[in-house]
Structure formats: C-alpha cells, structure tokens
Amino acid sequence: MTLEGNVVREGKTKILYKEKPGELIMEFKDSITAMNGRLKETIPGKGEVCSKITEIIFSHLEKNGVNTHFISRVSEKKLRVKELEMYPIEVVCRNIAFGSLLKRLPLRSGEELKRPVIEFYYKSDELGDPMLNEDHLAILGVSESEIKEIRGTTLKTNELLKELFRNAGLKLVDFKLEFGKYKSNILIGDEFSPDNFRAWLENRPVDKDLFRMGEGRDTVIKAYLEVLKRLEKVVN
C-alpha cells in the first residue's frame, strides 16, 4: 500500500495517512522519545510491537463497551482507525504513586492510591504539557458534559485494564489517554502501548521508563515484547 503522498500528520512515534473519508492509517515508527523529544533513539521492531499491543488493548476495550478509533490491522506496523477531531488534551489515570505525582503530593513511591487519580494536561511540547483544571478545560472548549464523559470512560478503561494486566501478571501503574470526536461521539484515540502506560513486572518497569533510565535498546525491546507476550496469552 503506497500512502507516502497522503501524510496527514507525522509525530515523534507515528505517521497518520489519509486513505478515505473518515478513516486514517496509523503507522507506528521504530523511534522512541522522552523529555518532550529531547531524548531520541531508534529501536528496530518497536513499531510493530506497539501496534500489536495497541490492537490488543483497543479490541479488549471495544468488546467491553468502550469506544475507540480502532478499526482493523493493515500490516505489521499499520492500523486502520477512524479519523477523529481530537481534543487538545491528554488524560492521565494513576493507580500507584510514581513519577510526577510524587512532586505534588506527600506520598511514598510505589504506594497504591486509595482511588484512581485522573489528571488533565494541555498537549503542547512548547509549554511543557501543563496540568489543567476544569476552568482551563472550559477555556479550551471542553464542556462540563464532555469532561464528565471523558472522566467516566477513563475510569471504566482503568478498571478493565487493571484486571487484564493483573491476569497477565502485570501491575498497571498509570496511563495516558487521548480523546476525539467522531460523528458527535467521543472515542479514545491515539495508541495504548508501553510508550504511554507504566506497567511493572515484579515491581520492575516494562515500559518507556527503561529508556528514561538510560537502558539500552535491547533491554527496552525485550521488555515491550514481554508485555506483548503476556497480553497475547491472556486474550487468546
């Protein structure tokens, strides 16, 4: 399939191509980045692994009543998805105290939270992805009803995936979601992979934190493959 002339948008780790009205082809690159793109590396095979994990997660969500933009697999690194009108926000759901949350609350690293913590961020590398409150969201054009629906979908997603990961022998620490509109319906977009979730295997990271910590390409791809293998075993 030749799509190179139909690029809609290219980001740090994915390329979106226009195929036909209302649909896009999402290609996963082998690149990995951190610190808003200041750290970059290429890891052969990563794009295929992330696309497969995304397919597993989105298929699981769809089967359980959570709407996503996923349609079907196209090739090793490409998925067909619905074209969404994206909200300019990222939604983070946290189950365990880790990362930036420790800078805001007096919690112990690794402490299980009494309830999931949901945070909203403005999607902007230039501004450093600042945290938003509901007044900020209103200024960005996100209504109270949309916030309520996005929050509810995030909480349902969390419950479904915590169980899925638990069955795979993994602990879902936190994750990031992006949302968009398709024919007036709010759907989960983007991807769901170790690039945008934290997961622990016996309290060791098997996600992009390994790259942030300075681990080499072999260690990172081995961890991503371990996540894929465990999720495939659970859903098959």
GROMACS .gro file of C-alpha atoms in nm:
model
  236
    1MET     CA    1   0.000   0.000   0.000
    2THR     CA    2   0.151   0.331  -0.110
    3LEU     CA    3   0.046   0.611   0.124
    4GLU     CA    4   0.351   0.836   0.131
    5GLY     CA    5   0.178   1.116  -0.063
    6ASN     CA    6  -0.119   1.119   0.175
    7VAL     CA    7   0.050   1.212   0.503
    8VAL     CA    8  -0.190   1.399   0.729
    9ARG     CA    9   0.044   1.437   1.023
   10GLU     CA   10   0.377   1.297   1.143
   11GLY     CA   11   0.464   1.292   1.509
   12LYS     CA   12   0.756   1.163   1.711
   13THR     CA   13   0.647   0.798   1.703
   14LYS     CA   14   0.364   0.770   1.448
   15ILE     CA   15   0.259   0.880   1.100
   16LEU     CA   16  -0.105   0.932   1.001
   17TYR     CA   17  -0.210   0.882   0.638
   18LYS     CA   18  -0.541   0.966   0.473
   19GLU     CA   19  -0.686   0.665   0.294
   20LYS     CA   20  -1.054   0.751   0.251
   21PRO     CA   21  -1.311   0.986   0.407
   22GLY     CA   22  -1.349   0.934   0.780
   23GLU     CA   23  -1.057   0.691   0.809
   24LEU     CA   24  -0.682   0.711   0.860
   25ILE     CA   25  -0.392   0.469   0.851
   26MET     CA   26  -0.179   0.496   1.165
   27GLU     CA   27   0.180   0.378   1.117
   28PHE     CA   28   0.398   0.311   1.421
   29LYS     CA   29   0.761   0.414   1.384
   30ASP     CA   30   1.058   0.241   1.548
   31SER     CA   31   1.154   0.565   1.722
   32ILE     CA   32   1.131   0.626   2.096
   33THR     CA   33   1.148   0.965   2.266
   34ALA     CA   34   1.142   1.111   2.617
   35MET     CA   35   1.162   1.451   2.784
   36ASN     CA   36   0.930   1.603   2.520
   37GLY     CA   37   1.151   1.480   2.239
   38ARG     CA   38   1.487   1.582   2.382
   39LEU     CA   39   1.590   1.216   2.412
   40LYS     CA   40   1.556   1.016   2.088
   41GLU     CA   41   1.652   0.668   1.974
   42THR     CA   42   1.555   0.411   1.712
   43ILE     CA   43   1.469   0.061   1.829
   44PRO     CA   44   1.416  -0.191   1.545
   45GLY     CA   45   1.089  -0.379   1.586
   46LYS     CA   46   0.937  -0.138   1.836
   47GLY     CA   47   0.675  -0.003   1.596
   48GLU     CA   48   0.535  -0.347   1.523
   49VAL     CA   49   0.525  -0.440   1.894
   50CYS     CA   50   0.347  -0.117   1.992
   51SER     CA   51   0.093  -0.160   1.712
   52LYS     CA   52   0.014  -0.514   1.829
   53ILE     CA   53  -0.025  -0.409   2.193
   54THR     CA   54  -0.249  -0.121   2.086
   55GLU     CA   55  -0.463  -0.361   1.882
   56ILE     CA   56  -0.499  -0.598   2.178
   57ILE     CA   57  -0.595  -0.321   2.420
   58PHE     CA   58  -0.838  -0.141   2.191
   59SER     CA   59  -1.003  -0.468   2.085
   60HIS     CA   60  -1.046  -0.560   2.453
   61LEU     CA   61  -1.199  -0.221   2.530
   62GLU     CA   62  -1.437  -0.242   2.234
   63LYS     CA   63  -1.556  -0.588   2.343
   64ASN     CA   64  -1.636  -0.440   2.684
   65GLY     CA   65  -1.830  -0.137   2.568
   66VAL     CA   66  -1.558   0.129   2.548
   67ASN     CA   67  -1.545   0.302   2.211
   68THR     CA   68  -1.207   0.362   2.045
   69HIS     CA   69  -1.095   0.473   1.700
   70PHE     CA   70  -0.953   0.128   1.613
   71ILE     CA   71  -1.099  -0.044   1.305
   72SER     CA   72  -0.857  -0.314   1.187
   73ARG     CA   73  -0.497  -0.413   1.123
   74VAL     CA   74  -0.347  -0.319   0.786
   75SER     CA   75   0.010  -0.452   0.810
   76GLU     CA   76   0.289  -0.516   1.060
   77LYS     CA   77   0.315  -0.152   1.168
   78LYS     CA   78  -0.013  -0.006   1.041
   79LEU     CA   79  -0.363   0.010   1.188
   80ARG     CA   80  -0.678   0.147   1.024
   81VAL     CA   81  -0.854   0.394   1.254
   82LYS     CA   82  -1.145   0.638   1.247
   83GLU     CA   83  -1.048   0.998   1.182
   84LEU     CA   84  -1.123   1.195   1.498
   85GLU     CA   85  -1.148   1.563   1.577
   86MET     CA   86  -0.901   1.548   1.864
   87TYR     CA   87  -0.928   1.735   2.192
   88PRO     CA   88  -0.602   1.924   2.267
   89ILE     CA   89  -0.564   1.740   2.596
   90GLU     CA   90  -0.405   1.432   2.749
   91VAL     CA   91  -0.581   1.243   3.028
   92VAL     CA   92  -0.364   1.062   3.281
   93CYS     CA   93  -0.501   0.797   3.516
   94ARG     CA   94  -0.287   0.691   3.813
   95ASN     CA   95  -0.324   0.382   4.032
   96ILE     CA   96   0.012   0.393   4.207
   97ALA     CA   97   0.212   0.688   4.338
   98PHE     CA   98   0.501   0.733   4.099
   99GLY     CA   99   0.658   0.984   3.864
  100SER     CA  100   0.545   1.346   3.873
  101LEU     CA  101   0.268   1.275   4.127
  102LEU     CA  102   0.538   1.245   4.394
  103LYS     CA  103   0.628   1.611   4.330
  104ARG     CA  104   0.272   1.723   4.408
  105LEU     CA  105   0.156   1.501   4.694
  106PRO     CA  106   0.331   1.366   5.007
  107LEU     CA  107   0.315   1.001   4.902
  108ARG     CA  108   0.563   0.714   4.908
  109SER     CA  109   0.695   0.592   4.574
  110GLY     CA  110   0.507   0.276   4.481
  111GLU     CA  111   0.221   0.339   4.724
  112GLU     CA  112  -0.116   0.216   4.597
  113LEU     CA  113  -0.365   0.500   4.579
  114LYS     CA  114  -0.696   0.477   4.766
  115ARG     CA  115  -0.874   0.564   4.441
  116PRO     CA  116  -0.761   0.633   4.085
  117VAL     CA  117  -0.632   0.985   4.029
  118ILE     CA  118  -0.730   1.146   3.700
  119GLU     CA  119  -0.537   1.446   3.568
  120PHE     CA  120  -0.578   1.661   3.258
  121TYR     CA  121  -0.289   1.815   3.066
  122TYR     CA  122  -0.269   2.052   2.772
  123LYS     CA  123  -0.099   1.873   2.483
  124SER     CA  124   0.192   2.106   2.400
  125ASP     CA  125   0.563   2.027   2.392
  126GLU     CA  126   0.635   2.401   2.372
  127LEU     CA  127   0.451   2.470   2.700
  128GLY     CA  128   0.571   2.150   2.866
  129ASP     CA  129   0.226   1.984   2.875
  130PRO     CA  130   0.092   2.192   3.167
  131MET     CA  131  -0.170   2.049   3.403
  132LEU     CA  132  -0.525   2.178   3.356
  133ASN     CA  133  -0.821   2.230   3.585
  134GLU     CA  134  -1.185   2.233   3.474
  135ASP     CA  135  -1.181   2.611   3.419
  136HIS     CA  136  -0.885   2.571   3.185
  137LEU     CA  137  -1.069   2.293   3.002
  138ALA     CA  138  -1.371   2.520   2.957
  139ILE     CA  139  -1.149   2.788   2.802
  140LEU     CA  140  -1.019   2.521   2.562
  141GLY     CA  141  -1.377   2.447   2.460
  142VAL     CA  142  -1.433   2.125   2.654
  143SER     CA  143  -1.781   2.134   2.809
  144GLU     CA  144  -1.881   2.003   3.152
  145SER     CA  145  -2.071   1.714   2.994
  146GLU     CA  146  -1.771   1.622   2.780
  147ILE     CA  147  -1.542   1.632   3.084
  148LYS     CA  148  -1.785   1.405   3.271
  149GLU     CA  149  -1.796   1.157   2.982
  150ILE     CA  150  -1.418   1.158   2.935
  151ARG     CA  151  -1.366   1.103   3.308
  152GLY     CA  152  -1.620   0.819   3.315
  153THR     CA  153  -1.465   0.650   3.011
  154THR     CA  154  -1.119   0.681   3.167
  155LEU     CA  155  -1.235   0.519   3.492
  156LYS     CA  156  -1.406   0.232   3.307
  157THR     CA  157  -1.095   0.184   3.092
  158ASN     CA  158  -0.886   0.172   3.407
  159GLU     CA  159  -1.098  -0.097   3.570
  160LEU     CA  160  -1.098  -0.312   3.256
  161LEU     CA  161  -0.724  -0.280   3.200
  162LYS     CA  162  -0.622  -0.324   3.563
  163GLU     CA  163  -0.793  -0.663   3.552
  164LEU     CA  164  -0.644  -0.752   3.213
  165PHE     CA  165  -0.294  -0.659   3.327
  166ARG     CA  166  -0.342  -0.840   3.658
  167ASN     CA  167  -0.436  -1.156   3.469
  168ALA     CA  168  -0.118  -1.110   3.263
  169GLY     CA  169   0.094  -1.088   3.579
  170LEU     CA  170   0.148  -0.713   3.536
  171LYS     CA  171   0.066  -0.415   3.754
  172LEU     CA  172  -0.084  -0.115   3.572
  173VAL     CA  173   0.077   0.186   3.739
  174ASP     CA  174  -0.063   0.467   3.525
  175PHE     CA  175  -0.150   0.552   3.166
  176LYS     CA  176  -0.230   0.835   2.928
  177LEU     CA  177  -0.532   0.858   2.700
  178GLU     CA  178  -0.624   1.096   2.420
  179PHE     CA  179  -0.982   1.155   2.307
  180GLY     CA  180  -1.155   1.286   1.997
  181LYS     CA  181  -1.497   1.318   1.838
  182TYR     CA  182  -1.631   1.102   1.558
  183LYS     CA  183  -1.981   1.183   1.433
  184SER     CA  184  -2.060   1.355   1.768
  185ASN     CA  185  -1.939   1.053   1.969
  186ILE     CA  186  -1.637   1.077   2.200
  187LEU     CA  187  -1.384   0.800   2.132
  188ILE     CA  188  -1.042   0.705   2.267
  189GLY     CA  189  -0.778   0.781   2.004
  190ASP     CA  190  -0.401   0.761   1.963
  191GLU     CA  191  -0.240   0.440   2.095
  192PHE     CA  192  -0.210   0.230   2.410
  193SER     CA  193   0.138   0.084   2.446
  194PRO     CA  194   0.438   0.090   2.682
  195ASP     CA  195   0.512   0.429   2.528
  196ASN     CA  196   0.216   0.581   2.713
  197PHE     CA  197   0.149   0.349   3.006
  198ARG     CA  198   0.355   0.238   3.303
  199ALA     CA  199   0.347  -0.130   3.395
  200TRP     CA  200   0.552  -0.328   3.644
  201LEU     CA  201   0.652  -0.692   3.637
  202GLU     CA  202   0.753  -0.794   3.989
  203ASN     CA  203   0.795  -0.420   4.065
  204ARG     CA  204   1.031  -0.372   3.768
  205PRO     CA  205   0.932  -0.142   3.481
  206VAL     CA  206   0.848  -0.294   3.144
  207ASP     CA  207   0.775   0.035   2.968
  208LYS     CA  208   0.936   0.355   2.843
  209ASP     CA  209   1.075   0.429   3.189
  210LEU     CA  210   1.357   0.190   3.097
  211PHE     CA  211   1.457   0.429   2.818
  212ARG     CA  212   1.425   0.727   3.052
  213MET     CA  213   1.656   0.545   3.295
  214GLY     CA  214   1.922   0.505   3.026
  215GLU     CA  215   1.876   0.137   2.948
  216GLY     CA  216   1.987   0.019   2.604
  217ARG     CA  217   1.774  -0.072   2.305
  218ASP     CA  218   1.792  -0.447   2.370
  219THR     CA  219   1.659  -0.408   2.724
  220VAL     CA  220   1.375  -0.183   2.609
  221ILE     CA  221   1.254  -0.404   2.322
  222LYS     CA  222   1.283  -0.714   2.541
  223ALA     CA  223   1.052  -0.553   2.798
  224TYR     CA  224   0.800  -0.443   2.532
  225LEU     CA  225   0.800  -0.796   2.388
  226GLU     CA  226   0.739  -0.940   2.735
  227VAL     CA  227   0.430  -0.720   2.772
  228LEU     CA  228   0.305  -0.830   2.429
  229LYS     CA  229   0.363  -1.197   2.504
  230ARG     CA  230   0.176  -1.179   2.834
  231LEU     CA  231  -0.120  -0.988   2.691
  232GLU     CA  232  -0.146  -1.225   2.392
  233LYS     CA  233  -0.156  -1.520   2.629
  234VAL     CA  234  -0.443  -1.368   2.827
  235VAL     CA  235  -0.664  -1.268   2.534
  236ASN     CA  236  -0.605  -1.577   2.315
   0.00000   0.00000   0.00000
